[in-house]
PDB file of C-alpha atoms and ligand atoms in Angstrom:
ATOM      1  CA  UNK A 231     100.474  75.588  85.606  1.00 98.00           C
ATOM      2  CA  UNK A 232     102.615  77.561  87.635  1.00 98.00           C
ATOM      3  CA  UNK A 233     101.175  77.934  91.447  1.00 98.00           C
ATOM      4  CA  UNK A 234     102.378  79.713  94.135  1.00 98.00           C
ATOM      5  CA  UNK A 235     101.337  77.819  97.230  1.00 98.00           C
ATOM      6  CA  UNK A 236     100.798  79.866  99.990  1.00 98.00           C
ATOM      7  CA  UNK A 237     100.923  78.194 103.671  1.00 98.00           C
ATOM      8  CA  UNK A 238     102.389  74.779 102.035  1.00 98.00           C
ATOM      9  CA  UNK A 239     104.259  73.290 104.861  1.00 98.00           C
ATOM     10  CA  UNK A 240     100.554  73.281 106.761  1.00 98.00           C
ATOM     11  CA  UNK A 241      98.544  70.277 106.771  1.00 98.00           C
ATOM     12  CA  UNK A 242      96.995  71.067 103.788  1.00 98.00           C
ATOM     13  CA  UNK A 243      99.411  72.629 101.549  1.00 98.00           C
ATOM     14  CA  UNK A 244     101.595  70.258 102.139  1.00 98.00           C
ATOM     15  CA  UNK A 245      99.003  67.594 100.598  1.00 98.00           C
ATOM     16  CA  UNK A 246      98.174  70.335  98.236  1.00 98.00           C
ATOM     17  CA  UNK A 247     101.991  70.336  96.836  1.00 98.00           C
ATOM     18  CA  UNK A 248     101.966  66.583  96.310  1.00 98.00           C
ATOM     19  CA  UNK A 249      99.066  66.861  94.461  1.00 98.00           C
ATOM     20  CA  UNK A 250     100.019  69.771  92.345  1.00 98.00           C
ATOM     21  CA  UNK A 251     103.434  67.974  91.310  1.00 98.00           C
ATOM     22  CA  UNK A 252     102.007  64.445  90.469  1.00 98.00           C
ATOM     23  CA  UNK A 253      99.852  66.074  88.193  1.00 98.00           C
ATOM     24  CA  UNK A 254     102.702  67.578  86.272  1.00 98.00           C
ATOM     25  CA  UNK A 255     102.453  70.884  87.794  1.00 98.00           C
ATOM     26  CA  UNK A 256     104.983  73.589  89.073  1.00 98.00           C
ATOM     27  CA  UNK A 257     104.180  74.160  92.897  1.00 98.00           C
ATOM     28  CA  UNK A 258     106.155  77.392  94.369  1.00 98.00           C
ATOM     29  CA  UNK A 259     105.688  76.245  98.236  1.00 98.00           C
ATOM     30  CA  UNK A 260     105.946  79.711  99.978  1.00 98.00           C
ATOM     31  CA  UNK A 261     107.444  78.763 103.502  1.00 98.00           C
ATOM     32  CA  UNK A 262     108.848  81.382 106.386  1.00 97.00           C
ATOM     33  CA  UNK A 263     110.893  78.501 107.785  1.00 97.00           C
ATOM     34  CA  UNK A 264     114.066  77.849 105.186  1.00 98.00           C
ATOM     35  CA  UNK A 265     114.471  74.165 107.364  1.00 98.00           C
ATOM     36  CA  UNK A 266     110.781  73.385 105.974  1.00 98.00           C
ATOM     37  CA  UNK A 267     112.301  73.339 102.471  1.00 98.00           C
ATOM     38  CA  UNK A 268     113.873  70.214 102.383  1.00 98.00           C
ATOM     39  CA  UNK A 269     110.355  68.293 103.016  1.00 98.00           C
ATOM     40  CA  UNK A 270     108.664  70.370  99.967  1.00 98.00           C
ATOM     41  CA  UNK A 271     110.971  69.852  97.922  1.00 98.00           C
ATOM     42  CA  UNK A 272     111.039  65.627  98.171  1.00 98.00           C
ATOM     43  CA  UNK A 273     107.275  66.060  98.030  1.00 98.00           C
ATOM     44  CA  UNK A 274     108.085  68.033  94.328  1.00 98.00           C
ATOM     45  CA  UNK A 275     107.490  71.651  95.669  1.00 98.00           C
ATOM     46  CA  UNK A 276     109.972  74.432  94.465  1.00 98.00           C
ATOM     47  CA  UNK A 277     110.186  75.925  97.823  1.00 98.00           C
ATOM     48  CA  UNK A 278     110.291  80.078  98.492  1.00 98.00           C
ATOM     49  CA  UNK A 279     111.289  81.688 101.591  1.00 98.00           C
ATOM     50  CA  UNK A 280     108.861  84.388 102.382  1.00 97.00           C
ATOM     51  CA  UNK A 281     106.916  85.699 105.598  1.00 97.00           C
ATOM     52  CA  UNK A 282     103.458  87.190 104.817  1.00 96.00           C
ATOM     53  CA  UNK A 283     103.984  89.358 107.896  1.00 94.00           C
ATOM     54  CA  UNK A 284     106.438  91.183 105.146  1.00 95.00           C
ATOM     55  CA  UNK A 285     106.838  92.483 101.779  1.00 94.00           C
ATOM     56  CA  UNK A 286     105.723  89.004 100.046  1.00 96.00           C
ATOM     57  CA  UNK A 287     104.343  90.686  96.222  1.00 96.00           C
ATOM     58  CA  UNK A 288     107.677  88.962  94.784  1.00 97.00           C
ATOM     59  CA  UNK A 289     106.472  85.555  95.424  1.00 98.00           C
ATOM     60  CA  UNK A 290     104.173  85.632  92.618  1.00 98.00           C
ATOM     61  CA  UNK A 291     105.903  86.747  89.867  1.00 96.00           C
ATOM     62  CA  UNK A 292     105.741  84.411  86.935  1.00 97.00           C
ATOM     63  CA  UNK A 293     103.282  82.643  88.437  1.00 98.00           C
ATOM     64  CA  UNK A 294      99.460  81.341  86.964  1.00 98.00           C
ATOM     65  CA  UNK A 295      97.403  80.561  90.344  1.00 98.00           C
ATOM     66  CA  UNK A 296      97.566  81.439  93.960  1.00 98.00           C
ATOM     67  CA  UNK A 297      96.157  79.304  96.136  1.00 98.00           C
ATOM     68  CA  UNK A 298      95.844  80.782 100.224  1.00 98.00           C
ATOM     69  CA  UNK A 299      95.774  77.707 102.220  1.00 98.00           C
ATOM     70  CA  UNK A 300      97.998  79.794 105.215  1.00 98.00           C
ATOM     71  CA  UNK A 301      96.322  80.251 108.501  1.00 97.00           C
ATOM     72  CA  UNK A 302      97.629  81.974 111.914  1.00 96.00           C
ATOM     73  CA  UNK A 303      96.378  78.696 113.328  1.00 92.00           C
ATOM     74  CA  UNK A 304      94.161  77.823 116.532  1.00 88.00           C
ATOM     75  CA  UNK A 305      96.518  79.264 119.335  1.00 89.00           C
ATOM     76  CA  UNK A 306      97.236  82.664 117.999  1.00 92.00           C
ATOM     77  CA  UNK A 307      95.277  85.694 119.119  1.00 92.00           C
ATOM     78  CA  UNK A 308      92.958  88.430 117.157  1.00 95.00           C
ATOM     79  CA  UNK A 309      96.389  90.200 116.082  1.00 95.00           C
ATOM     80  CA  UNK A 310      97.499  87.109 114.337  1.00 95.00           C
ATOM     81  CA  UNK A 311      94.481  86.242 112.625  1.00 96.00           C
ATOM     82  CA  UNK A 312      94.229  89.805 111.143  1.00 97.00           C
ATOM     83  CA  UNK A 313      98.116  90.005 109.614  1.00 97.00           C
ATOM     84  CA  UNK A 314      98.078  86.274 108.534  1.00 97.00           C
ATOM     85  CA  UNK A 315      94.205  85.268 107.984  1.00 97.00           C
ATOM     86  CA  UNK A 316      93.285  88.300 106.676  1.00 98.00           C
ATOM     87  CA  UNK A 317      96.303  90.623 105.856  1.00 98.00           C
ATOM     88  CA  UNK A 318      98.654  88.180 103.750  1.00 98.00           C
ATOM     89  CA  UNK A 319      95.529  87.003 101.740  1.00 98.00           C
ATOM     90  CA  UNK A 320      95.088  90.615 100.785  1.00 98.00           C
ATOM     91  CA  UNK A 321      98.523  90.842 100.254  1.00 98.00           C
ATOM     92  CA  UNK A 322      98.339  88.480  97.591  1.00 98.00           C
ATOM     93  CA  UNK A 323      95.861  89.874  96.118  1.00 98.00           C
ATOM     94  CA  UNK A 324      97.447  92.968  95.618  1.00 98.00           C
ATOM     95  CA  UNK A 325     100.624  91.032  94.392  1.00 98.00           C
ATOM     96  CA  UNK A 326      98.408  88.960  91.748  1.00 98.00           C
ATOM     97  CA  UNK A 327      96.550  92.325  90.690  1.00 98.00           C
ATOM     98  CA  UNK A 328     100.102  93.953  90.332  1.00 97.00           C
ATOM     99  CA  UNK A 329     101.856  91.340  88.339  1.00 97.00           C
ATOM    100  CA  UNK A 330      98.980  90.096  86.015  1.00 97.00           C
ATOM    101  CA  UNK A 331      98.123  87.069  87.991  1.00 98.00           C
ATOM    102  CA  UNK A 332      94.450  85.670  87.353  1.00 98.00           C
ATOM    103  CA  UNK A 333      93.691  83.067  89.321  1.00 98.00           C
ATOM    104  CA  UNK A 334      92.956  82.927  93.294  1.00 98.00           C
ATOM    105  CA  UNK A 335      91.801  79.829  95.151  1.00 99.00           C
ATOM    106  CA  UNK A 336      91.139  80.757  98.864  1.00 98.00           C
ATOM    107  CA  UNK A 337      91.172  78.156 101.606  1.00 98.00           C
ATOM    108  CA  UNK A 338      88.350  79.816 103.896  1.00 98.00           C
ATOM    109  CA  UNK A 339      86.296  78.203 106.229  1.00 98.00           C
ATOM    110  CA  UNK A 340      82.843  77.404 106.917  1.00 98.00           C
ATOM    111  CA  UNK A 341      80.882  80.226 109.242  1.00 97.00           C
ATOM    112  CA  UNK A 342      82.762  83.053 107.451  1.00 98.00           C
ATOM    113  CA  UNK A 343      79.778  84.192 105.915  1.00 97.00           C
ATOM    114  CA  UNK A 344      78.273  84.677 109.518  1.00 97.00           C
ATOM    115  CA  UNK A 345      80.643  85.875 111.998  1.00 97.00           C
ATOM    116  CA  UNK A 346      78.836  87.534 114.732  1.00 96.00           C
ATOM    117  CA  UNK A 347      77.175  84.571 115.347  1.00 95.00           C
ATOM    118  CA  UNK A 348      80.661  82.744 115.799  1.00 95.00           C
ATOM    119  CA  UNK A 349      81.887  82.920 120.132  1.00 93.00           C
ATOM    120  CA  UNK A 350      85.030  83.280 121.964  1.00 92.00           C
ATOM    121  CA  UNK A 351      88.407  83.107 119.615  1.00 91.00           C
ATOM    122  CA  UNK A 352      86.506  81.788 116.312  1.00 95.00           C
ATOM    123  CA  UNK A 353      84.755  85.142 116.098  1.00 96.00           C
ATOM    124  CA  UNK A 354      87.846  87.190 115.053  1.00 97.00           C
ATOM    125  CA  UNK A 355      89.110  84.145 113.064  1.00 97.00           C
ATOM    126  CA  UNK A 356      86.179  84.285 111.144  1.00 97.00           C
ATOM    127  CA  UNK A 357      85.873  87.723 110.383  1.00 98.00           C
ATOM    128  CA  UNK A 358      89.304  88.181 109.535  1.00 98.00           C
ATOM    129  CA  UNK A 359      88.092  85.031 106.894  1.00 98.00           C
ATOM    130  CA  UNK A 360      85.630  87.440 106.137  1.00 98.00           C
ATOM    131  CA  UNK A 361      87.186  90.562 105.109  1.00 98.00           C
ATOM    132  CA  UNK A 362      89.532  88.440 103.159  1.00 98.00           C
ATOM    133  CA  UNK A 363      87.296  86.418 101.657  1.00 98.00           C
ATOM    134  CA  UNK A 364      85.288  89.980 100.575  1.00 98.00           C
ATOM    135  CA  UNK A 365      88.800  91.824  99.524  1.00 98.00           C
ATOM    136  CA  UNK A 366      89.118  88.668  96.539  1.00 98.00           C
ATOM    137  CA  UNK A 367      85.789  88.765  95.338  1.00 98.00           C
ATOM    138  CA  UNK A 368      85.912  92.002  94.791  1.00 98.00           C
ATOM    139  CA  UNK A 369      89.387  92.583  93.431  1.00 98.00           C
ATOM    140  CA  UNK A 370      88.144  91.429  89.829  1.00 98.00           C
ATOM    141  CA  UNK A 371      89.912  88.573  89.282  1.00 98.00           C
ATOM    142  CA  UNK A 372      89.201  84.872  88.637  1.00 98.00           C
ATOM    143  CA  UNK A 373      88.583  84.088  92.590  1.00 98.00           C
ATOM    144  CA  UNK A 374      87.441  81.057  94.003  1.00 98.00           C
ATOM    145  CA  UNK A 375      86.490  80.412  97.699  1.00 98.00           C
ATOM    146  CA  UNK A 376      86.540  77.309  99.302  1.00 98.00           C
ATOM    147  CA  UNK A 377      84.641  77.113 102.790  1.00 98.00           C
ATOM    148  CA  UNK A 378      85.713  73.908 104.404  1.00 98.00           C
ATOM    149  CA  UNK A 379      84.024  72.097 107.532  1.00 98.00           C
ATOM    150  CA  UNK A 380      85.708  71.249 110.468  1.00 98.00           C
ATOM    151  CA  UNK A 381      89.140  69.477 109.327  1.00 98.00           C
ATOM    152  CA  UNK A 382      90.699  65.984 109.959  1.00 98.00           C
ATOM    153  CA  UNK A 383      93.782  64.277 109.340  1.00 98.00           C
ATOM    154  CA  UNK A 384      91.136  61.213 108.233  1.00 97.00           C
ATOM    155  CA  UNK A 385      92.217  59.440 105.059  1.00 96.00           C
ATOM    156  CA  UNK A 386      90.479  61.004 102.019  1.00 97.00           C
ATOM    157  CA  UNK A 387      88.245  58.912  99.910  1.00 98.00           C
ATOM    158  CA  UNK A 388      87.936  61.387  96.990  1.00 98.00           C
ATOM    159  CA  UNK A 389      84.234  61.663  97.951  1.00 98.00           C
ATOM    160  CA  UNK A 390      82.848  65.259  98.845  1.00 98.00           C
ATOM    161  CA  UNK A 391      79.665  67.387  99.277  1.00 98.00           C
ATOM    162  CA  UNK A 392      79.585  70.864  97.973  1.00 98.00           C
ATOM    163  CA  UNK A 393      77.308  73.293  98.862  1.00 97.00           C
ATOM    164  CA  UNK A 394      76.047  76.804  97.204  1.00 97.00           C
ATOM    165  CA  UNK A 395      74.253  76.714 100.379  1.00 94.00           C
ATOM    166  CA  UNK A 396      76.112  78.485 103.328  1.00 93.00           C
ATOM    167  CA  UNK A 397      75.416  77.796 107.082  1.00 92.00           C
ATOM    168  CA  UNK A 398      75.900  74.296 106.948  1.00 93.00           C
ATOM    169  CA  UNK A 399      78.227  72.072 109.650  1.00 94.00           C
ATOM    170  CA  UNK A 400      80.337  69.271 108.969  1.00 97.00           C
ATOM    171  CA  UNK A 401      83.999  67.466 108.965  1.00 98.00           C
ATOM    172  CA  UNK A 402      86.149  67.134 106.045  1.00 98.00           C
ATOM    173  CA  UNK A 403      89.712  65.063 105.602  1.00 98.00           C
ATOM    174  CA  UNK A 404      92.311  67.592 104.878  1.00 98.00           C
ATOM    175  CA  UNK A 405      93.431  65.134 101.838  1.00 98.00           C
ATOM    176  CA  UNK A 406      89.881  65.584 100.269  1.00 98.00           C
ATOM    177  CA  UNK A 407      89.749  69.408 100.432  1.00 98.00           C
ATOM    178  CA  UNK A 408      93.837  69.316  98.813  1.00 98.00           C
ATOM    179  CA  UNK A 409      92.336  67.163  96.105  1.00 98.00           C
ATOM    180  CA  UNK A 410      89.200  69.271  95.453  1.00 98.00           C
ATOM    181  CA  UNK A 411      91.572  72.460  95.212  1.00 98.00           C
ATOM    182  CA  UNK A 412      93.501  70.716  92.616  1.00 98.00           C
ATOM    183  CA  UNK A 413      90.362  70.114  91.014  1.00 98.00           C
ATOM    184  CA  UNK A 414      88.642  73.690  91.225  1.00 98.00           C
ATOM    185  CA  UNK A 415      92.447  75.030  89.710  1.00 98.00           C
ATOM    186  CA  UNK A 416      91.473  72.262  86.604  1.00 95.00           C
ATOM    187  CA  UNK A 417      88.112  73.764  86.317  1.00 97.00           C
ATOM    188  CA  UNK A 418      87.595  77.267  85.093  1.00 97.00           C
ATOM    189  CA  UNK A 419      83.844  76.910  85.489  1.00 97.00           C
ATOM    190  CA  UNK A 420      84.261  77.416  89.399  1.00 98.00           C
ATOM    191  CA  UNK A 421      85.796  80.945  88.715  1.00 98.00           C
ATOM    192  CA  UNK A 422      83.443  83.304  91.248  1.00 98.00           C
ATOM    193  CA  UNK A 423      82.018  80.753  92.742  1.00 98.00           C
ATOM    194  CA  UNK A 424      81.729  80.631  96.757  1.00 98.00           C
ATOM    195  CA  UNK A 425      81.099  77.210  98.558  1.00 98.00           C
ATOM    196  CA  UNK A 426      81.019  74.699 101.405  1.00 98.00           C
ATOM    197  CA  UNK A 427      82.964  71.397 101.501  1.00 98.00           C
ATOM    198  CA  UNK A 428      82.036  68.757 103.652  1.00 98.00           C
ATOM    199  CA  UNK A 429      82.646  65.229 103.328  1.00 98.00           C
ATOM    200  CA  UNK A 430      80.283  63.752 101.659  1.00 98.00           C
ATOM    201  CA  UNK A 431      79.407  60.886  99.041  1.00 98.00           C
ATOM    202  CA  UNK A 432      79.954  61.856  95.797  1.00 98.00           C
ATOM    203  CA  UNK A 433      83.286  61.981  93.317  1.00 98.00           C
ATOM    204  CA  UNK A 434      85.064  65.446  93.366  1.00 98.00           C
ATOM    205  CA  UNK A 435      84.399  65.618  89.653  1.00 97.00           C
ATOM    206  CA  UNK A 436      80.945  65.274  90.151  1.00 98.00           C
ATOM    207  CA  UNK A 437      80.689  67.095  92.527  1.00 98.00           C
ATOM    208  CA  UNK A 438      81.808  70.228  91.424  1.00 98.00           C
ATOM    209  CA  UNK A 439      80.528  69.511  88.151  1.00 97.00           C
ATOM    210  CA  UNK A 440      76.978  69.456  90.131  1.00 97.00           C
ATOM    211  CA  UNK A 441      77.977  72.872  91.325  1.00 97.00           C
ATOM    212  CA  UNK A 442      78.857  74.544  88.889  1.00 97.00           C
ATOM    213  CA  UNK A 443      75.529  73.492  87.194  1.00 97.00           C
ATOM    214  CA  UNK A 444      73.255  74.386  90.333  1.00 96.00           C
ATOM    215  CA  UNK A 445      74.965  77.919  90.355  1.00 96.00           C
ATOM    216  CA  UNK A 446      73.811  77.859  86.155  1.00 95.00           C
ATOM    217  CA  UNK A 447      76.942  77.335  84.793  1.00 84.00           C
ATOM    218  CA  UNK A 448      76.943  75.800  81.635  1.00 76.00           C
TER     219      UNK A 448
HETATM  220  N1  NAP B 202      91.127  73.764 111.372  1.00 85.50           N
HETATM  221  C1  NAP B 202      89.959  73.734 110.764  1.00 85.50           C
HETATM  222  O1  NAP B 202      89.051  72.971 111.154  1.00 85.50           O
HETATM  223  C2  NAP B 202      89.706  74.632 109.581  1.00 85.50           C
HETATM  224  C3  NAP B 202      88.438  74.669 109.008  1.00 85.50           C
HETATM  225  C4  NAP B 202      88.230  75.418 107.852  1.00 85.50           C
HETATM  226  C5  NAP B 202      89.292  76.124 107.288  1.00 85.50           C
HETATM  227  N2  NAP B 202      90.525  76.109 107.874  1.00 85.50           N
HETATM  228  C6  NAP B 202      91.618  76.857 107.206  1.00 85.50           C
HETATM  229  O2  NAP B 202      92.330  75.953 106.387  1.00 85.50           O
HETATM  230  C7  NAP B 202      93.627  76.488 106.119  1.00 85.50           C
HETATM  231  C8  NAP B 202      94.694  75.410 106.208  1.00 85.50           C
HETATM  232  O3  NAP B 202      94.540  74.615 107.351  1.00 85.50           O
HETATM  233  P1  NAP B 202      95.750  73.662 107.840  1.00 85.50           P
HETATM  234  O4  NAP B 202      95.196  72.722 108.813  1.00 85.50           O
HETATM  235  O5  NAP B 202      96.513  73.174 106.646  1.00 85.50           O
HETATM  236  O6  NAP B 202      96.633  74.760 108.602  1.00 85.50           O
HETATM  237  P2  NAP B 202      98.096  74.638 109.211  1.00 85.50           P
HETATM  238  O7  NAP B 202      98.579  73.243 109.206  1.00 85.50           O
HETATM  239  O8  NAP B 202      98.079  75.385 110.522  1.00 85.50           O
HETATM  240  O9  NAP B 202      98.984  75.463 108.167  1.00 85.50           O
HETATM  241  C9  NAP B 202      98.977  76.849 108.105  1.00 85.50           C
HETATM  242  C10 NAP B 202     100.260  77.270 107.405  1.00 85.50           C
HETATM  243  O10 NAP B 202     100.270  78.713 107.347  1.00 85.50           O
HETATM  244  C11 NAP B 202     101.622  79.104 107.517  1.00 85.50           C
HETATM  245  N3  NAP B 202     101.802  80.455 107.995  1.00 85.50           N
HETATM  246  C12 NAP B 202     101.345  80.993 109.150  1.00 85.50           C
HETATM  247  N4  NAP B 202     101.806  82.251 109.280  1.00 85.50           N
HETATM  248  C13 NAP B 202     102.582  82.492 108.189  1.00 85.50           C
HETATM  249  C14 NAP B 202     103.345  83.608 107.751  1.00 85.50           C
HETATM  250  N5  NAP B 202     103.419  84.733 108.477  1.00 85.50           N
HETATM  251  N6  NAP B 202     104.008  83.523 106.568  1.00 85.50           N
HETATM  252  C15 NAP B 202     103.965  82.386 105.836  1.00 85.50           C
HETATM  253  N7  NAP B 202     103.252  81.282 106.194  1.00 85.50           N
HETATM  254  C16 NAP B 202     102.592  81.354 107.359  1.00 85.50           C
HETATM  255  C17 NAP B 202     102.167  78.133 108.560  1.00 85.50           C
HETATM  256  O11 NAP B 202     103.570  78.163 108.469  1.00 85.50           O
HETATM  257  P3  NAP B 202     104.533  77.657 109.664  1.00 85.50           P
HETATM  258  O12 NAP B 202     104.724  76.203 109.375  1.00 85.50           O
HETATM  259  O13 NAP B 202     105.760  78.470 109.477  1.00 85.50           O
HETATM  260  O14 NAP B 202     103.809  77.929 110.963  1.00 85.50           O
HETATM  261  C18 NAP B 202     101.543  76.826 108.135  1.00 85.50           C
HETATM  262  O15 NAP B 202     102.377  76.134 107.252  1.00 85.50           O
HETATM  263  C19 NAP B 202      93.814  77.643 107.090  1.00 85.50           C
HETATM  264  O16 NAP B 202      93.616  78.856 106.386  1.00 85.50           O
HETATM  265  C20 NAP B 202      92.694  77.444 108.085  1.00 85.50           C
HETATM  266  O17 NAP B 202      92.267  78.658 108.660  1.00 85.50           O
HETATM  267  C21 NAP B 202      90.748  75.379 109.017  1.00 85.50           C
END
């Protein structure tokens, strides 16, 4: 597979990349920064200069899978959050929709399913998650959205809990959530499916395969 990689010099695409390339997998690791290339590229990314604050719809030509892991990040204001958080995800949608591109993994985050209830700076975070999150599952194509807990830099164990079941609070290592979004790509049967990721005790595999079953997938 062929995946463009959006946000992969961040915490997680960067893991995400890895991942993608030791399992015999083309990552395109969208960057703005050209002197973030070098690191992608020893971690087996093909790495693509392009700022979604521009005209990014060229990134994902020839591609099979998007995956949005970008994120304005915790310091940036409500401007931010709308033309990275919310704006470049549609962008990409757009792009995919445009060039015949199927699949669309989004990194979201836990509480985007409830933002008024969110305070202070996570409130326009979250509904800029939101509106992004509602743009893909409604563009019509094969969208998945992954709502992770709070993230650490913890060393992943491979062991998750996912949840159909929204509202929920909880941590998750940044490894485990790169190695469940290999694992959702692998697994057409979480195509439309929205869910939490926490840390939890159980193999990814059976995790999701839990998942997909609860939601009455066969
Ligand atoms: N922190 C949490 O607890 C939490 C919880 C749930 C979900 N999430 C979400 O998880 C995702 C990934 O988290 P993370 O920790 O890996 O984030 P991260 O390390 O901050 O990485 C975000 C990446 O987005 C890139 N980016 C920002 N603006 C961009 C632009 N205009 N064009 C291209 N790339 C741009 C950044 O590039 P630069 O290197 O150039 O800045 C960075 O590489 C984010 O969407 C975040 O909102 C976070």
């Amino acid at each position: 597979m062929k995946v463009l990689v959006a946000g992969s010099h961040g915490k997680i695409g960067r893991r995400l990349v890895s991942r993608l390339a030791a399992d015999g997998h083309k990552a395109i690791a969208m960057i703005r920064d050209p002197s973030q290339a070098e690191e992608l590229r020893v971690r087996g990314g093909q790495p693509l200069v392009a700022d979604l604050a521009q005209d990014v719809a060229f990134a994902v030509e020839g591609c099979d899978a998007i995956v949005y892991t970008a994120g304005a990040g915790a310091g940036s204001g409500a401007a931010k959050k709308q033309t990275v958080d919310r704006a470049g995800a549609e962008k990409l949608v757009d792009a995919a929709r445009r060039h015949g591109v199927r699949r669309y993994v989004m990194v979201s985050s836990i509480g985007a399913h409830d933002p008024g209830s969110a305070r202070g700076p996570m409130r326009p975070y979250l509904e800029a998650k939101q509106q992004a999150d509602k743009y893909l599952a409604a563009s019509g194509l094969d969208y998945t959205i992954v709502r992770p807990g709070r993230l650490t830099d913890d060393g992943g164990d491979g062991r998750i809990e996912a949840s159909l079941e929204l509202g929920r609070r909880g941590d998750v290592p940044r490894d485990d959530v790169a190695t469940t979004l290999l694992a959702v790509l692998s697994d057409d049967r979480t195509i439309g499916l929205t869910f939490e990721l926490f840390d939890g005790a159980t193999p990814i595999a059976d995790a999701l395969d839990r998942l997909v079953k609860t939601a009455g997938r066969p």
